[in-house]
Amino acid sequence: MKTWIGILIRSIALFFIILMAIRIMGKRQFVRMTPFQFVDYGVIAILGALLSVNIITNLAFGFIALGVWILLPIGFDYLSLKSKKFHDLINGNGTILMKNGKVMEENLKQLRLTGEDLLRQLRSKGIFNIADVEFAIMETTGETNILLKSDKKPVTSFDLGKKVGPKSEPQTVILDGNILDEPLSAMGLDRGWLKTKLDGMGIALENVFIAQVDSSGDLYIDLFDDAIQLPQPKVKELLYANLEKSESDLYTFSLETQDPKTKAMYGEHADRMHNIIKKLETYLLR
Amino acid sequence: MTVGAKVKQTLSNLKGAKGTLRAYSIQTQDEEARPIYEEAVAATDKVIKDLEERLKIIEYEEPQYKGY
């Protein structure tokens, strides 16, 4: 057999074997890998390359080596799932760089990190002032994660004491002018609904690049033709404004009318509207 | 604008709002929001009913402004 045919067949076979192996080994990204995992992938790549161009002439030896480097990490991953101790033995633990706002110099020395390295890590996370840090830890992947002091943390709606309406993920219902039925039915809607909505806005289906439905059932649309101005869904804001206007109208009526009974009726209803608007605010405006 | 016309305007406003609220109460995926929307529909409905009653009285008292 000619050499080139051998190499061709070997290469194609190895291509698929290694493709499968890497797929099975997981979805980790390069930056999220521990140094050892990086070495492991490197060895697999090199073994694959050497086998493929026939530098390792003995196929069996090559595949034994390749099998060890592929199967051992998979086996170790399963064992790590079972046992925390084993996981720590293989992957190590994160190292605490800062605690209670103080730098742990001993741990830095252990990692052979200088103060400048630590500052650079913090800066890469957008923290220039070391006084803002409560806690920092270097993960086994070499990534640094930081907990800010509680008064330096970004404000959440919880901090503001405001309730926020829960929003689940929106569903994409049109892509490239094609209706996607599965997400539509997941929202409990159908093509008929979508067609009515599009007709209502005066848009042809072919002109829609992306359309998404949010959890409250509002439709957001992006068109191929960017010259066309589209009204974006402001139904909720409008509804809120409408209710507020009605409330103020009722208050006005209750002030204007002379009849005490009617006055009371208007007042009561205005209060009722006021309460309901307060409750709806969470869902309509946020 | 007469009182009757003003009440009518508020009434139509409320009816529109009620319709939108009802649509939301049906189409929302969020189980927490649904009862709130339904409560809002019920509340606006009460207000609408009383306003309609009041409108009848107003039109009876000022028949010259009856109609739209």
mmCIF file of C-alpha atoms in Angstrom:
data_model
loop_
_atom_site.group_PDB
_atom_site.id
_atom_site.type_symbol
_atom_site.label_atom_id
_atom_site.label_comp_id
_atom_site.label_asym_id
_atom_site.label_seq_id
_atom_site.Cartn_x
_atom_site.Cartn_y
_atom_site.Cartn_z
ATOM 1 C CA MET A 1 0.000 0.000 0.000
ATOM 2 C CA LYS A 2 1.290 3.379 -0.841
ATOM 3 C CA THR A 3 2.278 5.533 2.147
ATOM 4 C CA TRP A 4 0.007 8.413 1.266
ATOM 5 C CA ILE A 5 -3.099 6.257 1.318
ATOM 6 C CA GLY A 6 -2.113 4.983 4.747
ATOM 7 C CA ILE A 7 -1.656 8.519 6.038
ATOM 8 C CA LEU A 8 -4.942 9.615 4.500
ATOM 9 C CA ILE A 9 -6.875 6.810 6.162
ATOM 10 C CA ARG A 10 -5.092 7.272 9.495
ATOM 11 C CA SER A 11 -5.692 10.999 9.477
ATOM 12 C CA ILE A 12 -9.382 10.717 8.691
ATOM 13 C CA ALA A 13 -9.897 8.030 11.333
ATOM 14 C CA LEU A 14 -7.976 10.021 13.952
ATOM 15 C CA PHE A 15 -9.867 13.166 13.049
ATOM 16 C CA PHE A 16 -13.163 11.576 14.010
ATOM 17 C CA ILE A 17 -11.786 9.684 17.018
ATOM 18 C CA ILE A 18 -10.282 12.804 18.551
ATOM 19 C CA LEU A 19 -13.351 14.866 17.659
ATOM 20 C CA MET A 20 -15.516 12.382 19.539
ATOM 21 C CA ALA A 21 -13.064 12.175 22.435
ATOM 22 C CA ILE A 22 -12.932 15.940 22.939
ATOM 23 C CA ARG A 23 -16.717 16.143 22.726
ATOM 24 C CA ILE A 24 -17.035 13.478 25.424
ATOM 25 C CA MET A 25 -14.422 15.146 27.612
ATOM 26 C CA GLY A 26 -16.649 18.148 28.056
ATOM 27 C CA LYS A 27 -17.479 21.708 27.147
ATOM 28 C CA ARG A 28 -14.879 23.501 29.202
ATOM 29 C CA GLN A 29 -13.404 26.568 27.609
ATOM 30 C CA PHE A 30 -9.684 27.063 27.405
ATOM 31 C CA VAL A 31 -9.663 29.987 29.822
ATOM 32 C CA ARG A 32 -11.694 28.018 32.374
ATOM 33 C CA MET A 33 -9.339 25.031 32.423
ATOM 34 C CA THR A 34 -6.989 24.035 35.163
ATOM 35 C CA PRO A 35 -3.356 23.946 34.015
ATOM 36 C CA PHE A 36 -3.355 20.168 34.035
ATOM 37 C CA GLN A 37 -6.372 19.929 31.757
ATOM 38 C CA PHE A 38 -4.515 22.194 29.379
ATOM 39 C CA VAL A 39 -1.553 19.806 29.390
ATOM 40 C CA ASP A 40 -3.897 16.872 28.824
ATOM 41 C CA TYR A 41 -5.446 18.442 25.733
ATOM 42 C CA GLY A 42 -1.958 19.281 24.512
ATOM 43 C CA VAL A 43 -0.763 15.695 24.839
ATOM 44 C CA ILE A 44 -3.846 14.412 23.008
ATOM 45 C CA ALA A 45 -3.241 16.898 20.206
ATOM 46 C CA ILE A 46 0.412 15.980 19.878
ATOM 47 C CA LEU A 47 -0.242 12.221 19.982
ATOM 48 C CA GLY A 48 -2.933 12.669 17.364
ATOM 49 C CA ALA A 49 -0.621 14.651 15.111
ATOM 50 C CA LEU A 50 2.258 12.202 15.469
ATOM 51 C CA LEU A 51 0.016 9.220 14.755
ATOM 52 C CA SER A 52 -1.570 10.950 11.830
ATOM 53 C CA VAL A 53 1.679 11.607 9.927
ATOM 54 C CA ASN A 54 3.068 8.166 10.715
ATOM 55 C CA ILE A 55 5.865 9.260 13.043
ATOM 56 C CA ILE A 56 4.583 6.785 15.618
ATOM 57 C CA THR A 57 4.763 3.748 13.353
ATOM 58 C CA ASN A 58 3.276 1.256 15.784
ATOM 59 C CA LEU A 59 -0.430 1.993 15.737
ATOM 60 C CA ALA A 60 -1.219 -0.081 18.829
ATOM 61 C CA PHE A 61 1.300 1.789 21.024
ATOM 62 C CA GLY A 62 0.016 5.117 19.803
ATOM 63 C CA PHE A 63 -3.579 4.258 20.551
ATOM 64 C CA ILE A 64 -2.709 2.912 24.008
ATOM 65 C CA ALA A 65 -1.093 6.234 24.893
ATOM 66 C CA LEU A 66 -3.957 8.195 23.369
ATOM 67 C CA GLY A 67 -6.500 6.058 25.216
ATOM 68 C CA VAL A 68 -4.817 6.699 28.569
ATOM 69 C CA TRP A 69 -4.783 10.471 28.069
ATOM 70 C CA ILE A 70 -8.415 10.495 26.960
ATOM 71 C CA LEU A 71 -9.954 7.946 29.327
ATOM 72 C CA LEU A 72 -8.144 8.833 32.546
ATOM 73 C CA PRO A 73 -9.437 12.424 32.667
ATOM 74 C CA ILE A 74 -12.974 11.180 31.960
ATOM 75 C CA GLY A 75 -12.652 8.600 34.725
ATOM 76 C CA PHE A 76 -11.229 11.219 37.099
ATOM 77 C CA ASP A 77 -14.130 13.541 36.300
ATOM 78 C CA TYR A 78 -16.618 10.856 37.310
ATOM 79 C CA LEU A 79 -14.691 10.077 40.501
ATOM 80 C CA SER A 80 -14.568 13.794 41.338
ATOM 81 C CA LEU A 81 -18.342 13.911 41.017
ATOM 82 C CA LYS A 82 -18.599 11.122 43.575
ATOM 83 C CA SER A 83 -16.031 12.326 46.074
ATOM 84 C CA LYS A 84 -15.221 15.864 47.138
ATOM 85 C CA LYS A 85 -11.897 14.735 48.603
ATOM 86 C CA PHE A 86 -10.854 13.200 45.306
ATOM 87 C CA HIS A 87 -11.931 16.331 43.469
ATOM 88 C CA ASP A 88 -9.747 18.492 45.708
ATOM 89 C CA LEU A 89 -6.838 16.091 45.303
ATOM 90 C CA ILE A 90 -7.031 16.264 41.509
ATOM 91 C CA ASN A 91 -8.074 19.845 40.922
ATOM 92 C CA GLY A 92 -6.815 21.531 44.084
ATOM 93 C CA ASN A 93 -8.692 24.221 45.939
ATOM 94 C CA GLY A 94 -9.182 27.873 45.279
ATOM 95 C CA THR A 95 -6.730 30.091 47.131
ATOM 96 C CA ILE A 96 -7.994 33.012 49.134
ATOM 97 C CA LEU A 97 -6.149 36.174 48.112
ATOM 98 C CA MET A 98 -8.023 38.671 50.277
ATOM 99 C CA LYS A 99 -10.200 38.186 53.314
ATOM 100 C CA ASN A 100 -12.116 40.795 55.325
ATOM 101 C CA GLY A 101 -10.551 43.409 53.088
ATOM 102 C CA LYS A 102 -6.999 42.342 53.987
ATOM 103 C CA VAL A 103 -4.479 40.824 51.603
ATOM 104 C CA MET A 104 -3.313 37.330 52.602
ATOM 105 C CA GLU A 105 0.403 37.728 51.908
ATOM 106 C CA GLU A 106 1.206 34.112 52.801
ATOM 107 C CA ASN A 107 -1.209 32.789 50.189
ATOM 108 C CA LEU A 108 0.125 35.204 47.590
ATOM 109 C CA LYS A 109 3.638 33.923 48.244
ATOM 110 C CA GLN A 110 2.408 30.354 47.889
ATOM 111 C CA LEU A 111 0.985 31.180 44.464
ATOM 112 C CA ARG A 112 4.097 33.188 43.609
ATOM 113 C CA LEU A 113 1.984 36.239 42.949
ATOM 114 C CA THR A 114 3.333 39.725 43.540
ATOM 115 C CA GLY A 115 1.269 42.608 44.840
ATOM 116 C CA GLU A 116 1.301 44.058 41.348
ATOM 117 C CA ASP A 117 -0.142 40.772 39.996
ATOM 118 C CA LEU A 118 -2.958 40.971 42.522
ATOM 119 C CA LEU A 119 -3.683 44.585 41.606
ATOM 120 C CA ARG A 120 -3.716 43.662 37.929
ATOM 121 C CA GLN A 121 -6.221 40.871 38.607
ATOM 122 C CA LEU A 122 -8.438 43.318 40.458
ATOM 123 C CA ARG A 123 -8.124 45.925 37.711
ATOM 124 C CA SER A 124 -9.127 43.380 35.082
ATOM 125 C CA LYS A 125 -12.376 43.046 37.047
ATOM 126 C CA GLY A 126 -12.839 46.800 37.014
ATOM 127 C CA ILE A 127 -11.695 47.399 40.587
ATOM 128 C CA PHE A 128 -8.980 50.020 40.936
ATOM 129 C CA ASN A 129 -9.383 50.707 44.613
ATOM 130 C CA ILE A 130 -8.245 47.862 46.844
ATOM 131 C CA ALA A 131 -10.308 49.320 49.693
ATOM 132 C CA ASP A 132 -13.484 48.250 47.859
ATOM 133 C CA VAL A 133 -12.660 44.535 48.098
ATOM 134 C CA GLU A 134 -14.051 42.414 50.896
ATOM 135 C CA PHE A 135 -12.967 39.005 49.634
ATOM 136 C CA ALA A 136 -10.997 37.691 46.672
ATOM 137 C CA ILE A 137 -10.260 34.127 45.700
ATOM 138 C CA MET A 138 -8.175 32.604 42.942
ATOM 139 C CA GLU A 139 -9.956 29.611 41.502
ATOM 140 C CA THR A 140 -8.173 26.457 40.414
ATOM 141 C CA THR A 141 -8.480 27.699 36.838
ATOM 142 C CA GLY A 142 -6.415 30.763 37.700
ATOM 143 C CA GLU A 143 -9.390 33.067 37.487
ATOM 144 C CA THR A 144 -9.852 35.594 40.275
ATOM 145 C CA ASN A 145 -13.321 36.166 41.683
ATOM 146 C CA ILE A 146 -14.087 39.071 43.922
ATOM 147 C CA LEU A 147 -16.743 39.969 46.447
ATOM 148 C CA LEU A 148 -17.046 43.714 46.868
ATOM 149 C CA LYS A 149 -17.720 45.395 50.196
ATOM 150 C CA SER A 150 -21.438 45.570 50.700
ATOM 151 C CA ASP A 151 -21.566 49.359 50.268
ATOM 152 C CA LYS A 152 -19.643 49.126 46.994
ATOM 153 C CA LYS A 153 -21.786 46.461 45.397
ATOM 154 C CA PRO A 154 -24.014 47.387 42.455
ATOM 155 C CA VAL A 155 -27.483 48.351 43.597
ATOM 156 C CA THR A 156 -30.152 45.716 43.126
ATOM 157 C CA SER A 157 -33.892 46.133 43.313
ATOM 158 C CA PHE A 158 -33.696 44.333 46.659
ATOM 159 C CA ASP A 159 -31.434 47.104 48.024
ATOM 160 C CA LEU A 160 -33.931 49.704 46.878
ATOM 161 C CA GLY A 161 -36.738 47.816 48.572
ATOM 162 C CA LYS A 162 -38.636 47.655 45.285
ATOM 163 C CA LYS A 163 -40.429 44.625 44.082
ATOM 164 C CA VAL A 164 -39.661 43.697 40.504
ATOM 165 C CA GLY A 165 -41.993 41.712 38.288
ATOM 166 C CA PRO A 166 -40.516 38.329 37.437
ATOM 167 C CA LYS A 167 -39.531 38.011 33.796
ATOM 168 C CA SER A 168 -38.853 34.647 32.247
ATOM 169 C CA GLU A 169 -36.779 34.222 29.113
ATOM 170 C CA PRO A 170 -38.298 35.536 25.879
ATOM 171 C CA GLN A 171 -38.955 33.120 23.038
ATOM 172 C CA THR A 172 -37.698 33.735 19.527
ATOM 173 C CA VAL A 173 -40.637 33.100 17.227
ATOM 174 C CA ILE A 174 -39.345 34.341 13.867
ATOM 175 C CA LEU A 175 -35.833 33.960 12.487
ATOM 176 C CA ASP A 176 -34.879 35.017 8.947
ATOM 177 C CA GLY A 177 -38.518 35.307 7.955
ATOM 178 C CA ASN A 178 -39.359 31.779 9.080
ATOM 179 C CA ILE A 179 -41.854 31.102 11.822
ATOM 180 C CA LEU A 180 -40.515 28.822 14.565
ATOM 181 C CA ASP A 181 -43.430 26.729 15.746
ATOM 182 C CA GLU A 182 -41.884 25.138 18.809
ATOM 183 C CA PRO A 183 -41.165 28.334 20.784
ATOM 184 C CA LEU A 184 -44.542 29.694 19.702
ATOM 185 C CA SER A 185 -46.419 26.776 21.177
ATOM 186 C CA ALA A 186 -44.207 26.953 24.270
ATOM 187 C CA MET A 187 -45.710 30.403 24.858
ATOM 188 C CA GLY A 188 -49.190 29.012 24.261
ATOM 189 C CA LEU A 189 -49.534 30.945 21.001
ATOM 190 C CA ASP A 190 -50.004 29.901 17.400
ATOM 191 C CA ARG A 191 -49.382 31.108 13.851
ATOM 192 C CA GLY A 192 -52.787 32.748 13.740
ATOM 193 C CA TRP A 193 -51.911 34.995 16.668
ATOM 194 C CA LEU A 194 -48.594 35.938 15.086
ATOM 195 C CA LYS A 195 -50.243 36.712 11.761
ATOM 196 C CA THR A 196 -52.823 38.971 13.385
ATOM 197 C CA LYS A 197 -50.064 40.829 15.248
ATOM 198 C CA LEU A 198 -47.989 41.293 12.079
ATOM 199 C CA ASP A 199 -51.028 42.389 10.064
ATOM 200 C CA GLY A 200 -51.879 44.831 12.819
ATOM 201 C CA MET A 201 -48.450 46.442 12.426
ATOM 202 C CA GLY A 202 -48.608 46.193 8.645
ATOM 203 C CA ILE A 203 -45.514 44.029 8.256
ATOM 204 C CA ALA A 204 -44.927 41.162 5.837
ATOM 205 C CA LEU A 205 -43.506 38.001 7.362
ATOM 206 C CA GLU A 206 -40.682 37.948 4.779
ATOM 207 C CA ASN A 207 -39.425 41.285 6.045
ATOM 208 C CA VAL A 208 -38.938 40.121 9.635
ATOM 209 C CA PHE A 209 -35.402 39.170 10.641
ATOM 210 C CA ILE A 210 -35.991 38.458 14.328
ATOM 211 C CA ALA A 211 -39.167 38.488 16.391
ATOM 212 C CA GLN A 212 -39.297 37.723 20.084
ATOM 213 C CA VAL A 213 -42.211 37.338 22.472
ATOM 214 C CA ASP A 214 -41.539 38.265 26.091
ATOM 215 C CA SER A 215 -43.111 36.576 29.100
ATOM 216 C CA SER A 216 -46.066 38.967 29.169
ATOM 217 C CA GLY A 217 -46.842 38.258 25.510
ATOM 218 C CA ASP A 218 -45.513 41.467 23.926
ATOM 219 C CA LEU A 219 -43.894 41.155 20.518
ATOM 220 C CA TYR A 220 -40.543 42.757 19.660
ATOM 221 C CA ILE A 221 -39.639 42.840 15.973
ATOM 222 C CA ASP A 222 -36.481 43.620 14.009
ATOM 223 C CA LEU A 223 -36.883 44.100 10.252
ATOM 224 C CA PHE A 224 -34.509 43.523 7.343
ATOM 225 C CA ASP A 225 -35.443 46.973 6.104
ATOM 226 C CA ASP A 226 -34.019 49.315 8.732
ATOM 227 C CA ALA A 227 -35.544 52.374 7.064
ATOM 228 C CA ILE A 228 -38.974 51.379 8.325
ATOM 229 C CA GLN A 229 -39.723 52.825 11.731
ATOM 230 C CA LEU A 230 -41.601 50.407 13.935
ATOM 231 C CA PRO A 231 -43.581 51.226 16.998
ATOM 232 C CA GLN A 232 -41.970 49.221 19.786
ATOM 233 C CA PRO A 233 -44.333 47.660 22.299
ATOM 234 C CA LYS A 234 -45.192 50.361 24.811
ATOM 235 C CA VAL A 235 -48.537 48.820 25.678
ATOM 236 C CA LYS A 236 -47.699 48.403 29.329
ATOM 237 C CA GLU A 237 -46.521 51.978 29.801
ATOM 238 C CA LEU A 238 -49.598 53.208 27.954
ATOM 239 C CA LEU A 239 -51.877 51.078 30.058
ATOM 240 C CA TYR A 240 -50.246 52.380 33.210
ATOM 241 C CA ALA A 241 -50.619 55.989 32.064
ATOM 242 C CA ASN A 242 -54.242 55.295 31.146
ATOM 243 C CA LEU A 243 -55.035 53.903 34.569
ATOM 244 C CA GLU A 244 -53.329 56.830 36.279
ATOM 245 C CA LYS A 245 -55.322 59.286 34.192
ATOM 246 C CA SER A 246 -58.549 57.532 35.119
ATOM 247 C CA GLU A 247 -57.592 57.691 38.766
ATOM 248 C CA SER A 248 -56.953 61.427 38.644
ATOM 249 C CA ASP A 249 -60.205 61.929 36.700
ATOM 250 C CA LEU A 250 -62.114 60.173 39.461
ATOM 251 C CA TYR A 251 -60.498 62.380 42.096
ATOM 252 C CA THR A 252 -61.453 65.470 40.072
ATOM 253 C CA PHE A 253 -65.061 64.277 39.787
ATOM 254 C CA SER A 254 -65.237 63.666 43.517
ATOM 255 C CA LEU A 255 -64.029 67.231 44.123
ATOM 256 C CA GLU A 256 -66.323 68.819 41.577
ATOM 257 C CA THR A 257 -69.579 67.112 42.422
ATOM 258 C CA GLN A 258 -71.874 68.675 45.048
ATOM 259 C CA ASP A 259 -73.890 65.576 45.925
ATOM 260 C CA PRO A 260 -72.260 63.986 49.011
ATOM 261 C CA LYS A 261 -73.305 60.481 48.046
ATOM 262 C CA THR A 262 -71.801 60.734 44.585
ATOM 263 C CA LYS A 263 -68.728 62.380 46.087
ATOM 264 C CA ALA A 264 -68.224 59.340 48.311
ATOM 265 C CA MET A 265 -68.758 56.995 45.366
ATOM 266 C CA TYR A 266 -66.114 58.758 43.230
ATOM 267 C CA GLY A 267 -63.707 58.921 46.136
ATOM 268 C CA GLU A 268 -64.063 55.249 46.891
ATOM 269 C CA HIS A 269 -63.444 54.317 43.274
ATOM 270 C CA ALA A 270 -60.449 56.631 43.017
ATOM 271 C CA ASP A 271 -58.935 54.875 46.044
ATOM 272 C CA ARG A 272 -59.693 51.527 44.475
ATOM 273 C CA MET A 273 -57.892 52.568 41.292
ATOM 274 C CA HIS A 274 -55.018 53.908 43.374
ATOM 275 C CA ASN A 275 -54.550 50.553 45.100
ATOM 276 C CA ILE A 276 -54.693 48.564 41.911
ATOM 277 C CA ILE A 277 -52.233 50.897 40.177
ATOM 278 C CA LYS A 278 -49.795 50.430 43.040
ATOM 279 C CA LYS A 279 -50.045 46.675 42.689
ATOM 280 C CA LEU A 280 -49.683 46.766 38.914
ATOM 281 C CA GLU A 281 -46.692 49.102 38.970
ATOM 282 C CA THR A 282 -44.343 46.178 39.597
ATOM 283 C CA TYR A 283 -45.566 44.325 36.556
ATOM 284 C CA LEU A 284 -46.197 47.163 34.144
ATOM 285 C CA LEU A 285 -43.210 49.430 34.646
ATOM 286 C CA ARG A 286 -40.420 47.091 35.777
ATOM 287 C CA MET B 1 -66.645 70.166 28.237
ATOM 288 C CA THR B 2 -69.711 69.185 30.196
ATOM 289 C CA VAL B 3 -69.554 66.839 33.160
ATOM 290 C CA GLY B 4 -71.293 64.174 31.111
ATOM 291 C CA ALA B 5 -68.688 64.342 28.352
ATOM 292 C CA LYS B 6 -65.883 64.153 30.885
ATOM 293 C CA VAL B 7 -67.367 61.097 32.556
ATOM 294 C CA LYS B 8 -67.814 59.499 29.170
ATOM 295 C CA GLN B 9 -64.175 60.072 28.326
ATOM 296 C CA THR B 10 -62.994 58.521 31.570
ATOM 297 C CA LEU B 11 -65.370 55.652 30.987
ATOM 298 C CA SER B 12 -63.961 54.867 27.560
ATOM 299 C CA ASN B 13 -60.448 55.175 28.959
ATOM 300 C CA LEU B 14 -61.256 52.649 31.639
ATOM 301 C CA LYS B 15 -62.895 50.285 29.215
ATOM 302 C CA GLY B 16 -59.805 50.302 27.027
ATOM 303 C CA ALA B 17 -57.595 49.674 30.031
ATOM 304 C CA LYS B 18 -59.823 46.855 31.155
ATOM 305 C CA GLY B 19 -59.547 45.182 27.749
ATOM 306 C CA THR B 20 -55.759 45.383 27.785
ATOM 307 C CA LEU B 21 -55.627 44.087 31.342
ATOM 308 C CA ARG B 22 -57.814 41.166 30.428
ATOM 309 C CA ALA B 23 -55.581 40.343 27.450
ATOM 310 C CA TYR B 24 -52.549 40.397 29.756
ATOM 311 C CA SER B 25 -54.288 38.223 32.328
ATOM 312 C CA ILE B 26 -54.762 35.619 29.623
ATOM 313 C CA GLN B 27 -51.468 35.786 27.763
ATOM 314 C CA THR B 28 -48.997 36.243 30.611
ATOM 315 C CA GLN B 29 -46.790 33.228 31.343
ATOM 316 C CA ASP B 30 -46.121 34.383 34.850
ATOM 317 C CA GLU B 31 -48.328 32.691 37.427
ATOM 318 C CA GLU B 32 -47.574 35.385 39.994
ATOM 319 C CA ALA B 33 -48.762 38.235 37.779
ATOM 320 C CA ARG B 34 -51.979 36.598 36.577
ATOM 321 C CA PRO B 35 -54.053 37.026 39.785
ATOM 322 C CA ILE B 36 -52.936 40.670 39.977
ATOM 323 C CA TYR B 37 -54.146 41.315 36.431
ATOM 324 C CA GLU B 38 -57.404 39.523 37.186
ATOM 325 C CA GLU B 39 -57.880 41.592 40.322
ATOM 326 C CA ALA B 40 -57.243 44.727 38.284
ATOM 327 C CA VAL B 41 -59.861 43.643 35.739
ATOM 328 C CA ALA B 42 -62.401 43.098 38.519
ATOM 329 C CA ALA B 43 -61.618 46.467 40.110
ATOM 330 C CA THR B 44 -61.887 48.429 36.851
ATOM 331 C CA ASP B 45 -65.092 46.558 36.116
ATOM 332 C CA LYS B 46 -66.631 47.810 39.372
ATOM 333 C CA VAL B 47 -65.613 51.382 38.615
ATOM 334 C CA ILE B 48 -66.987 51.090 35.068
ATOM 335 C CA LYS B 49 -70.359 49.841 36.306
ATOM 336 C CA ASP B 50 -70.779 52.684 38.821
ATOM 337 C CA LEU B 51 -69.665 55.266 36.289
ATOM 338 C CA GLU B 52 -72.246 53.972 33.828
ATOM 339 C CA GLU B 53 -74.934 54.306 36.514
ATOM 340 C CA ARG B 54 -73.791 57.840 37.237
ATOM 341 C CA LEU B 55 -73.792 58.677 33.542
ATOM 342 C CA LYS B 56 -77.434 57.631 33.277
ATOM 343 C CA ILE B 57 -78.346 59.997 36.129
ATOM 344 C CA ILE B 58 -76.362 62.825 34.572
ATOM 345 C CA GLU B 59 -78.056 62.336 31.217
ATOM 346 C CA TYR B 60 -81.433 62.280 32.942
ATOM 347 C CA GLU B 61 -80.618 65.520 34.733
ATOM 348 C CA GLU B 62 -79.186 67.247 31.657
ATOM 349 C CA PRO B 63 -81.011 65.709 28.720
ATOM 350 C CA GLN B 64 -79.821 68.514 26.406
ATOM 351 C CA TYR B 65 -76.279 67.011 26.464
ATOM 352 C CA LYS B 66 -77.374 63.431 25.821
ATOM 353 C CA GLY B 67 -75.540 61.394 23.231
ATOM 354 C CA TYR B 68 -72.045 61.729 21.873
#
